[in-house]
Amino acid sequence: MIWKRSAVLRFYSVCGLLLQGSQGQFPLTQNVTVVEGGTAILTCRVDQNDNTSLQWSNPAQQTLYFDDKKALRDNRIELVRASWHELSISVSDVSLSDEGQYTCSLFTMPVKTSKAYLTVLGVPEKPQISGFSSPVMEGDLMQLTCKTSGSKPAADIRWFKNDKEIKDVKYLKEEDANRKTFTVSSTLDFRVDRSDDGVAVICRVDHESLNATPQVAMQVLEIHYTPSVKIIPSTPFPQEGQPLILTCESKGKPLPEPVLWTKDGGELPDPDRMVVSGRELNILFLNKTDNGTYRCEATNTIGQSSAEYVLIVHDVSITLLPTTIIPSLTTATVTATVAITASPTTPATTNSRRDPNALAGQTGPDHALIGGIVAVVVFVTLCSIFLLGRYLARHKGTYLTNEAKGAEDAPDADTAIINAEGSQVNAEEKKEYFI
């Protein structure tokens, strides 16, 4: 009886020592996240272990490894490390079905466990853009849709145009048939214009499984629009006798056909001087008859557009030649020089309009020019009259002085008269002598 009691006490003492030693043993695990198709490493560690076995089991509570012994026939599961302090296994080619809670068990009294959750990320498929049909006409409303499937969790879609993000978009998320992944779509609506031609619209998919390298889809826009026309002159101040080149710049898609030049609503009046070469109108030398409105028309399959240029041919700088006026009986000379330059006038552009009733080449009289010429003529005439008067007055005074010489030397009036008559006789004699 005493022996039995002693054996029972010894048994409980051993069990107490085992329980006390196992209280310091506890398995440690960590959650693992892996991309679908990758490899997951499950590690279980025990800091203090007195040769107690470790075991890994899957979410279905199937044993994968018991110490270093493989329990489940799955070629994807391999042993990485097995010791009294660690049991690590690998699961390759992970699929979405592998996701769940895995258990590491330490077979102490009682058994101790630690949980590790395996998260499998579903990689989104390459996005696709739909809704674009080429070409698109300017002013049309365009609707583009970007779609991607297979993401877990749901992916994020962003739109960019000319490297600038567009915020006002529609977003839709749907669960796939496997009830694990998602299909995400986003719709972009905007009205196009000619500035959108050749622009790249980008749909970008962001997801944590992509390792900061997003997937993108790109659509280059092709916009058709009517031509835009502009006329550029070779000189801003066309003058008579000089050449002039008018260049018709036209842009459009499709590319406009060869341009058409007209003058005042009709054909070019002088084809020999007005030569059309491609988009240029070359007027070899200008004259007043070239004044008028020139129109350039450009046409493509979308429509027609035109621009106008009002040509005003200016006079060249005019300088009057020196003029010499010599009045009779004098050697005085009066010289006048007048320089007259036409004031510059900027040619009218497309928005300028001339009076449709005005004749081509007809311009108003220059009153300042006429007044200047009249003033110069009047001034020269007055100077001539003044000089002529002085000349005549000087010769008349000399004649009277010679006639009075006899009176100055005579003692009385009778003698003065006789002397005067004698002077006249001498003068007549002199005249007869000269004859």
PDB file of N, CA, C and O in Angstrom, residues 54-83:
ATOM      1  N   LEU A  54       7.251  19.566 -34.254  1.00  0.00           N
ATOM      2  CA  LEU A  54       6.513  20.663 -34.884  1.00  0.00           C
ATOM      3  C   LEU A  54       5.777  20.143 -36.116  1.00  0.00           C
ATOM      4  O   LEU A  54       6.249  19.236 -36.811  1.00  0.00           O
ATOM      5  N   GLN A  55       4.664  20.798 -36.412  1.00  0.00           N
ATOM      6  CA  GLN A  55       3.839  20.349 -37.548  1.00  0.00           C
ATOM      7  C   GLN A  55       3.185  21.552 -38.216  1.00  0.00           C
ATOM      8  O   GLN A  55       2.733  22.484 -37.542  1.00  0.00           O
ATOM      9  N   TRP A  56       3.163  21.531 -39.612  1.00  0.00           N
ATOM     10  CA  TRP A  56       2.418  22.518 -40.397  1.00  0.00           C
ATOM     11  C   TRP A  56       1.187  21.835 -41.008  1.00  0.00           C
ATOM     12  O   TRP A  56       1.283  20.736 -41.543  1.00  0.00           O
ATOM     13  N   SER A  57       0.028  22.557 -40.958  1.00  0.00           N
ATOM     14  CA  SER A  57      -1.201  22.039 -41.583  1.00  0.00           C
ATOM     15  C   SER A  57      -1.859  23.172 -42.359  1.00  0.00           C
ATOM     16  O   SER A  57      -1.685  24.361 -42.040  1.00  0.00           O
ATOM     17  N   ASN A  58      -2.601  22.813 -43.437  1.00  0.00           N
ATOM     18  CA  ASN A  58      -3.223  23.805 -44.321  1.00  0.00           C
ATOM     19  C   ASN A  58      -4.591  24.224 -43.794  1.00  0.00           C
ATOM     20  O   ASN A  58      -5.054  23.713 -42.754  1.00  0.00           O
ATOM     21  N   PRO A  59      -5.264  25.182 -44.508  1.00  0.00           N
ATOM     22  CA  PRO A  59      -6.574  25.629 -44.021  1.00  0.00           C
ATOM     23  C   PRO A  59      -7.598  24.502 -43.898  1.00  0.00           C
ATOM     24  O   PRO A  59      -8.548  24.614 -43.109  1.00  0.00           O
ATOM     25  N   ALA A  60      -7.422  23.399 -44.658  1.00  0.00           N
ATOM     26  CA  ALA A  60      -8.339  22.257 -44.549  1.00  0.00           C
ATOM     27  C   ALA A  60      -7.927  21.311 -43.438  1.00  0.00           C
ATOM     28  O   ALA A  60      -8.474  20.198 -43.327  1.00  0.00           O
ATOM     29  N   GLN A  61      -6.943  21.723 -42.595  1.00  0.00           N
ATOM     30  CA  GLN A  61      -6.427  20.937 -41.481  1.00  0.00           C
ATOM     31  C   GLN A  61      -5.761  19.649 -41.943  1.00  0.00           C
ATOM     32  O   GLN A  61      -5.697  18.657 -41.201  1.00  0.00           O
ATOM     33  N   GLN A  62      -5.239  19.672 -43.154  1.00  0.00           N
ATOM     34  CA  GLN A  62      -4.424  18.559 -43.645  1.00  0.00           C
ATOM     35  C   GLN A  62      -2.974  18.818 -43.263  1.00  0.00           C
ATOM     36  O   GLN A  62      -2.453  19.926 -43.454  1.00  0.00           O
ATOM     37  N   THR A  63      -2.314  17.775 -42.721  1.00  0.00           N
ATOM     38  CA  THR A  63      -0.926  17.919 -42.315  1.00  0.00           C
ATOM     39  C   THR A  63      -0.035  17.994 -43.551  1.00  0.00           C
ATOM     40  O   THR A  63      -0.093  17.140 -44.436  1.00  0.00           O
ATOM     41  N   LEU A  64       0.791  19.018 -43.581  1.00  0.00           N
ATOM     42  CA  LEU A  64       1.732  19.195 -44.690  1.00  0.00           C
ATOM     43  C   LEU A  64       3.076  18.575 -44.344  1.00  0.00           C
ATOM     44  O   LEU A  64       3.625  17.788 -45.129  1.00  0.00           O
ATOM     45  N   TYR A  65       3.618  18.955 -43.175  1.00  0.00           N
ATOM     46  CA  TYR A  65       4.889  18.384 -42.715  1.00  0.00           C
ATOM     47  C   TYR A  65       4.791  18.151 -41.211  1.00  0.00           C
ATOM     48  O   TYR A  65       4.267  19.002 -40.468  1.00  0.00           O
ATOM     49  N   PHE A  66       5.337  17.002 -40.782  1.00  0.00           N
ATOM     50  CA  PHE A  66       5.498  16.683 -39.360  1.00  0.00           C
ATOM     51  C   PHE A  66       6.984  16.509 -39.128  1.00  0.00           C
ATOM     52  O   PHE A  66       7.584  15.525 -39.584  1.00  0.00           O
ATOM     53  N   ASP A  67       7.551  17.487 -38.462  1.00  0.00           N
ATOM     54  CA  ASP A  67       9.010  17.596 -38.402  1.00  0.00           C
ATOM     55  C   ASP A  67       9.557  17.600 -39.840  1.00  0.00           C
ATOM     56  O   ASP A  67       9.157  18.438 -40.639  1.00  0.00           O
ATOM     57  N   ASP A  68      10.449  16.704 -40.172  1.00  0.00           N
ATOM     58  CA  ASP A  68      11.021  16.695 -41.528  1.00  0.00           C
ATOM     59  C   ASP A  68      10.354  15.677 -42.439  1.00  0.00           C
ATOM     60  O   ASP A  68      10.873  15.348 -43.500  1.00  0.00           O
ATOM     61  N   LYS A  69       9.181  15.184 -42.022  1.00  0.00           N
ATOM     62  CA  LYS A  69       8.490  14.163 -42.804  1.00  0.00           C
ATOM     63  C   LYS A  69       7.317  14.783 -43.536  1.00  0.00           C
ATOM     64  O   LYS A  69       6.464  15.442 -42.926  1.00  0.00           O
ATOM     65  N   LYS A  70       7.285  14.637 -44.879  1.00  0.00           N
ATOM     66  CA  LYS A  70       6.213  15.170 -45.705  1.00  0.00           C
ATOM     67  C   LYS A  70       4.976  14.300 -45.558  1.00  0.00           C
ATOM     68  O   LYS A  70       5.037  13.074 -45.702  1.00  0.00           O
ATOM     69  N   ALA A  71       3.843  14.938 -45.297  1.00  0.00           N
ATOM     70  CA  ALA A  71       2.621  14.180 -45.057  1.00  0.00           C
ATOM     71  C   ALA A  71       1.631  14.279 -46.219  1.00  0.00           C
ATOM     72  O   ALA A  71       0.811  13.369 -46.412  1.00  0.00           O
ATOM     73  N   LEU A  72       1.677  15.368 -46.981  1.00  0.00           N
ATOM     74  CA  LEU A  72       0.714  15.546 -48.079  1.00  0.00           C
ATOM     75  C   LEU A  72       1.459  15.478 -49.409  1.00  0.00           C
ATOM     76  O   LEU A  72       2.482  16.127 -49.588  1.00  0.00           O
ATOM     77  N   ARG A  73       0.904  14.691 -50.307  1.00  0.00           N
ATOM     78  CA  ARG A  73       1.535  14.541 -51.625  1.00  0.00           C
ATOM     79  C   ARG A  73       1.155  15.729 -52.519  1.00  0.00           C
ATOM     80  O   ARG A  73       0.141  15.701 -53.204  1.00  0.00           O
ATOM     81  N   ASP A  74       1.954  16.723 -52.449  1.00  0.00           N
ATOM     82  CA  ASP A  74       1.768  17.920 -53.296  1.00  0.00           C
ATOM     83  C   ASP A  74       3.159  18.391 -53.692  1.00  0.00           C
ATOM     84  O   ASP A  74       3.947  18.835 -52.838  1.00  0.00           O
ATOM     85  N   ASN A  75       3.458  18.268 -54.971  1.00  0.00           N
ATOM     86  CA  ASN A  75       4.804  18.599 -55.443  1.00  0.00           C
ATOM     87  C   ASN A  75       5.162  20.067 -55.266  1.00  0.00           C
ATOM     88  O   ASN A  75       6.343  20.438 -55.338  1.00  0.00           O
ATOM     89  N   ARG A  76       4.183  20.887 -55.048  1.00  0.00           N
ATOM     90  CA  ARG A  76       4.466  22.309 -54.871  1.00  0.00           C
ATOM     91  C   ARG A  76       4.992  22.624 -53.476  1.00  0.00           C
ATOM     92  O   ARG A  76       5.549  23.702 -53.254  1.00  0.00           O
ATOM     93  N   ILE A  77       4.799  21.710 -52.518  1.00  0.00           N
ATOM     94  CA  ILE A  77       5.187  21.945 -51.128  1.00  0.00           C
ATOM     95  C   ILE A  77       6.516  21.254 -50.871  1.00  0.00           C
ATOM     96  O   ILE A  77       6.665  20.051 -51.097  1.00  0.00           O
ATOM     97  N   GLU A  78       7.496  22.012 -50.396  1.00  0.00           N
ATOM     98  CA  GLU A  78       8.835  21.494 -50.143  1.00  0.00           C
ATOM     99  C   GLU A  78       9.304  21.929 -48.753  1.00  0.00           C
ATOM    100  O   GLU A  78       8.876  22.949 -48.215  1.00  0.00           O
ATOM    101  N   LEU A  79      10.223  21.105 -48.183  1.00  0.00           N
ATOM    102  CA  LEU A  79      10.815  21.420 -46.891  1.00  0.00           C
ATOM    103  C   LEU A  79      11.977  22.391 -47.099  1.00  0.00           C
ATOM    104  O   LEU A  79      12.861  22.162 -47.921  1.00  0.00           O
ATOM    105  N   VAL A  80      11.980  23.450 -46.327  1.00  0.00           N
ATOM    106  CA  VAL A  80      13.071  24.432 -46.381  1.00  0.00           C
ATOM    107  C   VAL A  80      14.061  24.185 -45.251  1.00  0.00           C
ATOM    108  O   VAL A  80      15.276  24.099 -45.478  1.00  0.00           O
ATOM    109  N   ARG A  81      13.572  24.038 -44.015  1.00  0.00           N
ATOM    110  CA  ARG A  81      14.451  23.784 -42.874  1.00  0.00           C
ATOM    111  C   ARG A  81      13.649  23.084 -41.771  1.00  0.00           C
ATOM    112  O   ARG A  81      12.501  23.478 -41.499  1.00  0.00           O
ATOM    113  N   ALA A  82      14.266  22.085 -41.150  1.00  0.00           N
ATOM    114  CA  ALA A  82      13.623  21.354 -40.042  1.00  0.00           C
ATOM    115  C   ALA A  82      14.637  21.159 -38.927  1.00  0.00           C
ATOM    116  O   ALA A  82      15.721  20.603 -39.132  1.00  0.00           O
ATOM    117  N   SER A  83      14.323  21.629 -37.713  1.00  0.00           N
ATOM    118  CA  SER A  83      15.146  21.449 -36.514  1.00  0.00           C
ATOM    119  C   SER A  83      14.222  21.511 -35.307  1.00  0.00           C
ATOM    120  O   SER A  83      13.004  21.710 -35.438  1.00  0.00           O
TER     121      SER A  83
END
